[in-house]
């Protein structure tokens, strides 16, 4: 007898969702890709459990000092080092991974897996890590690329240098007041909230859309004097109501958090060129590009001030870029200011 499940059991986990979407769009998919993504969800649950205990770990660490062995015999690690190891470990054992590139490693790791190694994963293991010590939200960002048909036999890591529009998937995890996994494979953006009681990411934000206009702008105002004139002019317009709305400012200093708010509430996030970072501060491959893919899939816009972020062809793994991302309305007004 088929009895309907009680309401509270009708949950969709991220794994179910990926498998379902794969079947819908790629009926012949082998499940390799969902297995790969499960490596990311597993690693981020490991990271989340450490992030949630960050204050406690600091207390334990204070007894011996950084790098020493704590009372439980564990070597104290900085969280970004731990996050990097968790991702390298969980993804490194997936047969489909050919190259792993991380913010924390100067050189990517390449695996010799022949035809089975179909994917390249690029990630920022812990984004906004300066916020960890003050109990403010941090995140993890990832981007998945397919290995090109023409393999670079000499140096497979160069295969990661693909423009963002070629991404197979991108996403982030936000370790905030709750932990959320947000991803796209190019068929919309979906958000899952970690249910700590179950240990699963559960669909909570179906087909996320960025509002056409918002009321927040997000920028490190301390840098404003050094921005090129177009950006200064635009900020002036935002502050004075010239764009037809009174704006408030919000800036956390974790890209994942600042973007997540922009995705949900609309508005704009800016990290323009500055005198100390003339080509921008944020990293193209594992910060700007995945965020731009998600933004566009949610109906938003992302540029480097001159062109679409997803069209930039990278020349190096750790390349930086200016990043402006947000709602259509605010991004159109910015484009106008920058063109003047
Ligand atoms: P990370 O912690 O991975 O190095 O990234 C920090 C980044 C990003 O999260 C944030 O948007 C930006 O740095 C903040 O920079 P400022 O402190 O210069 O505003
Ligand atoms: Mn970062
Ligand atoms: Mn980082």
Tab-separated table of C-alpha atoms and ligand atoms in Angstrom:
chain	number	residue	atom	x	y	z
A	1	UNK	CA	0.000	0.000	0.000
A	2	UNK	CA	1.392	3.454	-0.958
A	3	UNK	CA	0.823	5.752	1.936
A	4	UNK	CA	1.772	9.428	1.380
A	5	UNK	CA	4.761	10.599	3.402
A	6	UNK	CA	4.090	13.054	6.187
A	7	UNK	CA	4.721	16.662	5.099
A	8	UNK	CA	7.983	17.067	7.031
A	9	UNK	CA	9.548	14.099	5.251
A	10	UNK	CA	9.139	15.640	1.793
A	11	UNK	CA	12.635	17.055	1.780
A	12	UNK	CA	14.907	17.312	-1.240
A	13	UNK	CA	18.603	16.962	-0.503
A	14	UNK	CA	21.275	18.461	-2.707
A	15	UNK	CA	22.214	14.963	-3.900
A	16	UNK	CA	18.660	14.143	-4.938
A	17	UNK	CA	18.362	17.488	-6.656
A	18	UNK	CA	21.541	17.066	-8.679
A	19	UNK	CA	20.594	13.540	-9.777
A	20	UNK	CA	17.108	14.683	-10.733
A	21	UNK	CA	18.390	17.685	-12.736
A	22	UNK	CA	21.034	15.535	-14.417
A	23	UNK	CA	18.378	13.065	-15.585
A	24	UNK	CA	16.211	15.907	-16.851
A	25	UNK	CA	18.918	17.647	-18.886
A	26	UNK	CA	21.419	14.841	-19.595
A	27	UNK	CA	19.489	11.565	-19.710
A	28	UNK	CA	22.647	9.561	-20.450
A	29	UNK	CA	24.656	11.037	-17.557
A	30	UNK	CA	26.575	8.382	-15.660
A	31	UNK	CA	26.345	9.887	-12.171
A	32	UNK	CA	30.047	10.849	-12.226
A	33	UNK	CA	29.252	14.516	-11.894
A	34	UNK	CA	26.935	14.084	-8.906
A	35	UNK	CA	29.595	11.902	-7.249
A	36	UNK	CA	32.078	14.729	-7.819
A	37	UNK	CA	29.729	17.295	-6.271
A	38	UNK	CA	29.225	15.033	-3.267
A	39	UNK	CA	32.976	15.434	-2.628
A	40	UNK	CA	32.387	19.167	-2.297
A	41	UNK	CA	29.378	18.840	-0.014
A	42	UNK	CA	31.278	16.390	2.204
A	43	UNK	CA	34.325	18.670	2.474
A	44	UNK	CA	32.169	21.690	3.275
A	45	UNK	CA	30.424	19.779	6.068
A	46	UNK	CA	33.858	19.017	7.512
A	47	UNK	CA	34.793	22.696	7.214
A	48	UNK	CA	31.478	23.806	8.712
A	49	UNK	CA	31.987	21.638	11.785
A	50	UNK	CA	35.381	23.298	12.383
A	51	UNK	CA	34.026	26.801	11.669
A	52	UNK	CA	31.249	26.238	14.210
A	53	UNK	CA	33.872	25.348	16.837
A	54	UNK	CA	36.321	28.089	15.821
A	55	UNK	CA	36.131	29.958	19.129
A	56	UNK	CA	36.573	26.742	21.088
A	57	UNK	CA	39.516	25.669	18.975
A	58	UNK	CA	41.132	29.043	19.616
A	59	UNK	CA	40.745	28.514	23.362
A	60	UNK	CA	42.344	25.092	23.131
A	61	UNK	CA	45.065	26.493	20.914
A	62	UNK	CA	45.889	29.264	23.380
A	63	UNK	CA	47.348	26.680	25.763
A	64	UNK	CA	50.132	25.663	23.420
A	65	UNK	CA	50.175	28.365	20.769
A	66	UNK	CA	49.593	28.191	17.033
A	67	UNK	CA	51.158	25.200	15.312
A	68	UNK	CA	51.513	23.283	18.587
A	69	UNK	CA	49.747	20.137	19.630
A	70	UNK	CA	46.581	20.806	21.603
A	71	UNK	CA	45.267	18.913	24.610
A	72	UNK	CA	43.632	16.328	22.346
A	73	UNK	CA	46.868	15.617	20.557
A	74	UNK	CA	45.752	17.407	17.391
A	75	UNK	CA	48.039	19.812	15.643
A	76	UNK	CA	46.429	23.238	15.588
A	77	UNK	CA	45.732	24.349	12.067
A	78	UNK	CA	44.563	27.600	10.724
A	79	UNK	CA	41.084	27.161	9.370
A	80	UNK	CA	41.964	28.050	5.831
A	81	UNK	CA	44.699	25.421	5.828
A	82	UNK	CA	42.236	22.883	7.225
A	83	UNK	CA	39.577	23.866	4.667
A	84	UNK	CA	42.078	23.475	1.856
A	85	UNK	CA	43.127	20.012	3.050
A	86	UNK	CA	39.509	18.897	3.413
A	87	UNK	CA	38.716	19.867	-0.182
A	88	UNK	CA	41.938	18.442	-1.597
A	89	UNK	CA	41.290	15.190	0.242
A	90	UNK	CA	37.589	14.784	-0.572
A	91	UNK	CA	38.016	15.764	-4.223
A	92	UNK	CA	41.396	14.104	-4.757
A	93	UNK	CA	39.846	10.639	-4.273
A	94	UNK	CA	37.175	11.267	-6.937
A	95	UNK	CA	38.324	9.440	-10.089
A	96	UNK	CA	36.781	12.081	-12.351
A	97	UNK	CA	39.069	14.851	-11.073
A	98	UNK	CA	42.056	15.601	-13.284
A	99	UNK	CA	43.198	18.942	-11.830
A	100	UNK	CA	42.602	20.691	-8.499
A	101	UNK	CA	43.562	24.343	-8.151
A	102	UNK	CA	43.208	26.212	-4.878
A	103	UNK	CA	43.794	29.737	-3.633
A	104	UNK	CA	46.012	28.212	-0.963
A	105	UNK	CA	48.391	26.419	-3.350
A	106	UNK	CA	50.614	28.221	-5.761
A	107	UNK	CA	50.617	25.253	-8.135
A	108	UNK	CA	47.594	23.097	-8.997
A	109	UNK	CA	47.586	19.362	-8.269
A	110	UNK	CA	47.315	17.170	-11.372
A	111	UNK	CA	46.162	13.534	-11.363
A	112	UNK	CA	47.043	11.019	-14.018
A	113	UNK	CA	43.657	9.412	-14.581
A	114	UNK	CA	43.481	9.092	-18.331
A	115	UNK	CA	40.050	9.393	-19.850
A	116	UNK	CA	38.339	9.030	-16.446
A	117	UNK	CA	39.715	12.427	-15.377
A	118	UNK	CA	37.064	14.614	-16.950
A	119	UNK	CA	36.910	17.565	-14.587
A	120	UNK	CA	38.949	20.431	-13.200
A	121	UNK	CA	37.909	21.947	-9.867
A	122	UNK	CA	39.095	25.380	-8.791
A	123	UNK	CA	38.296	26.693	-5.318
A	124	UNK	CA	38.719	29.283	-2.586
A	125	UNK	CA	38.622	26.997	0.476
A	126	UNK	CA	37.872	29.719	3.007
A	127	UNK	CA	36.722	33.076	1.739
A	128	UNK	CA	36.745	36.045	4.092
A	129	UNK	CA	39.122	34.284	6.452
A	130	UNK	CA	40.047	37.529	8.226
A	131	UNK	CA	36.488	37.422	9.606
A	132	UNK	CA	36.962	34.086	11.382
A	133	UNK	CA	38.544	35.599	14.498
A	134	UNK	CA	35.611	37.969	14.966
A	135	UNK	CA	32.827	35.421	14.483
A	136	UNK	CA	31.601	36.812	11.175
A	137	UNK	CA	30.347	34.739	8.237
A	138	UNK	CA	32.849	33.112	5.909
A	139	UNK	CA	32.449	30.825	2.912
A	140	UNK	CA	33.867	28.388	0.364
A	141	UNK	CA	33.671	29.072	-3.399
A	142	UNK	CA	34.129	26.526	-6.194
A	143	UNK	CA	34.081	26.322	-9.963
A	144	UNK	CA	33.987	23.135	-12.053
A	145	UNK	CA	35.335	23.003	-15.592
A	146	UNK	CA	35.475	20.173	-18.090
A	147	UNK	CA	38.885	19.161	-19.433
A	148	UNK	CA	39.121	20.370	-23.018
A	149	UNK	CA	39.199	17.699	-25.733
A	150	UNK	CA	42.733	18.720	-26.620
A	151	UNK	CA	44.694	17.808	-23.502
A	152	UNK	CA	47.735	19.839	-22.526
A	153	UNK	CA	50.127	16.928	-22.122
A	154	UNK	CA	53.025	19.057	-20.936
A	155	UNK	CA	51.125	20.892	-18.184
A	156	UNK	CA	47.483	19.794	-17.584
A	157	UNK	CA	47.010	22.611	-15.065
A	158	UNK	CA	46.927	25.068	-17.971
A	159	UNK	CA	43.613	23.469	-18.927
A	160	UNK	CA	42.085	25.390	-16.020
A	161	UNK	CA	42.656	28.644	-17.920
A	162	UNK	CA	39.190	28.741	-19.496
A	163	UNK	CA	36.817	31.704	-19.679
A	164	UNK	CA	34.021	31.561	-17.105
A	165	UNK	CA	31.236	30.998	-19.619
A	166	UNK	CA	32.631	27.483	-20.050
A	167	UNK	CA	32.032	26.544	-16.408
A	168	UNK	CA	30.109	23.301	-15.963
A	169	UNK	CA	29.030	24.276	-12.461
A	170	UNK	CA	29.793	26.841	-9.790
A	171	UNK	CA	28.714	27.385	-6.259
A	172	UNK	CA	29.489	28.467	-2.751
A	173	UNK	CA	28.841	27.504	0.806
A	174	UNK	CA	28.098	30.253	3.288
A	175	UNK	CA	28.898	29.473	6.916
A	176	UNK	CA	26.530	32.081	8.297
A	177	UNK	CA	23.764	32.105	10.864
A	178	UNK	CA	22.868	28.901	9.047
A	179	UNK	CA	25.026	27.052	6.543
A	180	UNK	CA	23.887	27.271	2.933
A	181	UNK	CA	25.006	25.570	-0.260
A	182	UNK	CA	24.157	27.550	-3.412
A	183	UNK	CA	24.969	26.196	-6.883
A	184	UNK	CA	24.266	26.403	-10.575
A	185	UNK	CA	24.943	24.082	-13.493
A	186	UNK	CA	23.581	26.630	-15.954
A	187	UNK	CA	19.923	25.751	-15.377
A	188	UNK	CA	19.106	28.243	-12.659
A	189	UNK	CA	20.380	28.734	-9.130
A	190	UNK	CA	19.372	26.559	-6.198
A	191	UNK	CA	20.001	27.050	-2.491
A	192	UNK	CA	20.123	24.390	0.223
A	193	UNK	CA	20.286	24.881	3.963
A	194	UNK	CA	22.238	22.449	6.097
A	195	UNK	CA	19.957	20.729	8.567
A	196	UNK	CA	22.420	20.075	11.379
A	197	UNK	CA	20.140	17.465	12.933
A	198	UNK	CA	20.208	15.365	9.759
A	199	UNK	CA	23.599	16.389	8.372
A	200	UNK	CA	22.121	17.048	4.927
A	201	UNK	CA	21.766	20.105	2.726
A	202	UNK	CA	18.026	20.485	2.148
A	203	UNK	CA	16.444	22.506	-0.682
A	204	UNK	CA	15.285	25.779	0.849
A	205	UNK	CA	15.661	28.286	-2.014
A	206	UNK	CA	14.202	26.954	-5.260
A	207	UNK	CA	15.163	28.693	-8.515
A	208	UNK	CA	16.718	31.787	-6.930
A	209	UNK	CA	16.249	35.090	-8.759
A	210	UNK	CA	18.079	38.316	-8.011
A	211	UNK	CA	15.682	41.287	-7.702
A	212	UNK	CA	15.807	43.703	-10.668
A	213	UNK	CA	16.761	46.469	-8.222
A	214	UNK	CA	17.830	46.538	-4.588
A	215	UNK	CA	18.499	49.043	-1.858
A	216	UNK	CA	22.012	48.114	-0.753
A	217	UNK	CA	25.395	48.874	-2.206
A	218	UNK	CA	28.429	47.011	-0.952
A	219	UNK	CA	31.963	48.344	-1.316
A	220	UNK	CA	35.041	48.937	0.836
A	221	UNK	CA	34.455	52.699	1.192
A	222	UNK	CA	37.915	53.170	2.708
A	223	UNK	CA	39.294	52.653	-0.798
A	224	UNK	CA	36.907	55.088	-2.477
A	225	UNK	CA	39.355	58.008	-2.879
A	226	UNK	CA	41.557	55.773	-4.990
A	227	UNK	CA	38.819	54.501	-7.321
A	228	UNK	CA	38.842	55.682	-10.955
A	229	UNK	CA	36.528	58.739	-11.458
A	230	UNK	CA	33.600	56.755	-12.981
A	231	UNK	CA	33.262	54.659	-9.813
A	232	UNK	CA	33.528	57.707	-7.543
A	233	UNK	CA	30.836	59.415	-9.559
A	234	UNK	CA	28.607	56.322	-9.357
A	235	UNK	CA	29.021	56.080	-5.569
A	236	UNK	CA	28.112	59.751	-5.335
A	237	UNK	CA	24.921	59.075	-7.298
A	238	UNK	CA	24.058	56.136	-5.044
A	239	UNK	CA	24.503	58.283	-1.927
A	240	UNK	CA	22.604	61.308	-3.168
A	241	UNK	CA	19.526	59.507	-4.458
A	242	UNK	CA	20.270	60.428	-8.075
A	243	UNK	CA	19.473	56.849	-9.067
A	244	UNK	CA	15.886	57.274	-7.906
A	245	UNK	CA	16.231	55.467	-4.598
A	246	UNK	CA	17.817	56.015	-1.189
A	247	UNK	CA	20.504	53.408	-0.745
A	248	UNK	CA	22.015	51.924	2.385
A	249	UNK	CA	25.502	50.483	2.506
A	250	UNK	CA	26.457	47.008	3.737
A	251	UNK	CA	29.980	45.592	3.651
A	252	UNK	CA	31.082	42.447	5.422
A	253	UNK	CA	34.447	41.819	3.770
A	254	UNK	CA	33.625	38.198	2.869
A	255	UNK	CA	32.764	38.058	-0.816
A	256	UNK	CA	30.466	35.065	-0.294
A	257	UNK	CA	28.464	36.899	2.370
A	258	UNK	CA	28.364	40.202	0.522
A	259	UNK	CA	27.310	38.442	-2.668
A	260	UNK	CA	24.736	36.246	-0.954
A	261	UNK	CA	22.967	39.329	0.380
A	262	UNK	CA	23.110	40.898	-3.082
A	263	UNK	CA	21.638	37.739	-4.612
A	264	UNK	CA	18.731	37.670	-2.181
A	265	UNK	CA	18.053	41.390	-1.784
A	266	UNK	CA	19.431	42.888	-4.994
A	267	UNK	CA	21.658	45.966	-5.243
A	268	UNK	CA	25.334	45.977	-6.141
A	269	UNK	CA	28.710	44.725	-4.890
A	270	UNK	CA	31.821	46.516	-6.141
A	271	UNK	CA	35.533	45.797	-5.894
A	272	UNK	CA	36.983	48.276	-8.424
A	273	UNK	CA	40.682	48.766	-9.230
A	274	UNK	CA	42.601	50.637	-6.516
A	275	UNK	CA	46.117	52.153	-6.456
A	276	UNK	CA	47.361	49.155	-4.443
A	277	UNK	CA	45.463	46.641	-6.602
A	278	UNK	CA	45.328	48.247	-10.067
A	279	UNK	CA	43.954	45.039	-11.620
A	280	UNK	CA	41.509	44.439	-8.777
A	281	UNK	CA	41.916	42.366	-5.645
A	282	UNK	CA	39.599	39.441	-6.157
A	283	UNK	CA	40.724	36.325	-7.986
A	284	UNK	CA	39.195	35.584	-11.358
A	285	UNK	CA	39.100	31.783	-11.406
A	286	UNK	CA	37.835	30.941	-7.922
A	287	UNK	CA	36.101	34.133	-6.787
A	288	UNK	CA	34.813	36.373	-9.597
A	289	UNK	CA	34.041	33.752	-12.228
A	290	UNK	CA	31.879	31.376	-10.122
A	291	UNK	CA	30.095	34.344	-8.520
A	292	UNK	CA	29.454	35.841	-11.987
A	293	UNK	CA	28.040	32.529	-13.270
A	294	UNK	CA	25.621	32.339	-10.337
A	295	UNK	CA	24.674	36.020	-10.679
A	296	UNK	CA	23.865	35.668	-14.383
A	297	UNK	CA	21.915	32.475	-13.812
A	298	UNK	CA	19.824	34.348	-11.250
A	299	UNK	CA	19.135	37.208	-13.687
A	300	UNK	CA	21.895	39.553	-12.498
A	301	UNK	CA	24.962	41.042	-14.204
A	302	UNK	CA	28.714	40.793	-13.495
A	303	UNK	CA	31.477	42.837	-15.124
A	304	UNK	CA	35.064	43.880	-14.507
A	305	UNK	CA	34.051	47.460	-15.379
A	306	UNK	CA	34.847	46.911	-19.046
A	307	UNK	CA	33.508	43.507	-20.016
A	308	UNK	CA	31.431	40.574	-18.839
A	309	UNK	CA	33.435	38.654	-16.231
A	310	UNK	CA	32.498	35.342	-17.889
A	311	UNK	CA	34.180	36.433	-21.149
A	312	UNK	CA	37.608	37.111	-19.619
A	313	UNK	CA	40.176	34.596	-20.858
A	314	UNK	CA	42.521	33.865	-17.945
A	315	UNK	CA	46.270	33.743	-18.403
A	316	UNK	CA	47.206	32.529	-14.920
A	317	UNK	CA	45.571	30.547	-12.117
A	318	UNK	CA	45.735	33.268	-9.459
A	319	UNK	CA	44.933	36.180	-11.765
A	320	UNK	CA	43.017	39.072	-10.200
A	321	UNK	CA	40.164	41.090	-11.618
A	322	UNK	CA	37.968	44.016	-10.632
A	323	UNK	CA	34.458	42.731	-9.882
A	324	UNK	CA	31.132	44.535	-10.041
A	325	UNK	CA	28.102	42.318	-9.634
A	326	UNK	CA	24.464	42.926	-8.928
A	327	UNK	CA	20.954	43.689	-10.089
A	328	UNK	CA	20.231	44.766	-13.653
A	329	UNK	CA	19.123	48.248	-12.627
A	330	UNK	CA	22.210	49.136	-10.590
A	331	UNK	CA	24.580	47.497	-13.079
A	332	UNK	CA	23.054	49.461	-15.986
A	333	UNK	CA	23.491	52.730	-14.074
A	334	UNK	CA	27.115	51.798	-13.336
A	335	UNK	CA	27.811	51.007	-17.006
A	336	UNK	CA	26.470	54.455	-17.909
A	337	UNK	CA	28.733	56.184	-15.359
A	338	UNK	CA	31.790	54.249	-16.495
A	339	UNK	CA	31.110	55.132	-20.145
A	340	UNK	CA	30.960	58.909	-19.477
B	1	LIG	P1	40.124	35.529	1.196
B	1	LIG	O1	39.769	35.503	2.638
B	1	LIG	O2	39.741	34.253	0.477
B	1	LIG	O3	41.548	35.924	0.931
B	1	LIG	O4	39.202	36.584	0.440
B	1	LIG	C1	39.096	37.898	0.958
B	1	LIG	C2	38.436	38.753	-0.053
B	1	LIG	C3	36.942	38.680	-0.184
B	1	LIG	O5	36.279	37.711	0.560
B	1	LIG	C4	36.457	40.044	0.187
B	1	LIG	O6	35.431	40.438	-0.679
B	1	LIG	C5	37.653	40.911	0.060
B	1	LIG	O7	38.766	40.078	0.223
B	1	LIG	C6	37.702	41.996	1.066
B	1	LIG	O8	38.781	42.806	0.793
B	1	LIG	P2	39.044	44.175	1.577
B	1	LIG	O9	39.424	43.797	2.968
B	1	LIG	O10	40.175	44.789	0.805
B	1	LIG	O11	37.801	44.997	1.497
B	2	LIG	MN1	38.381	34.785	-1.053
B	3	LIG	MN1	40.422	32.293	0.865
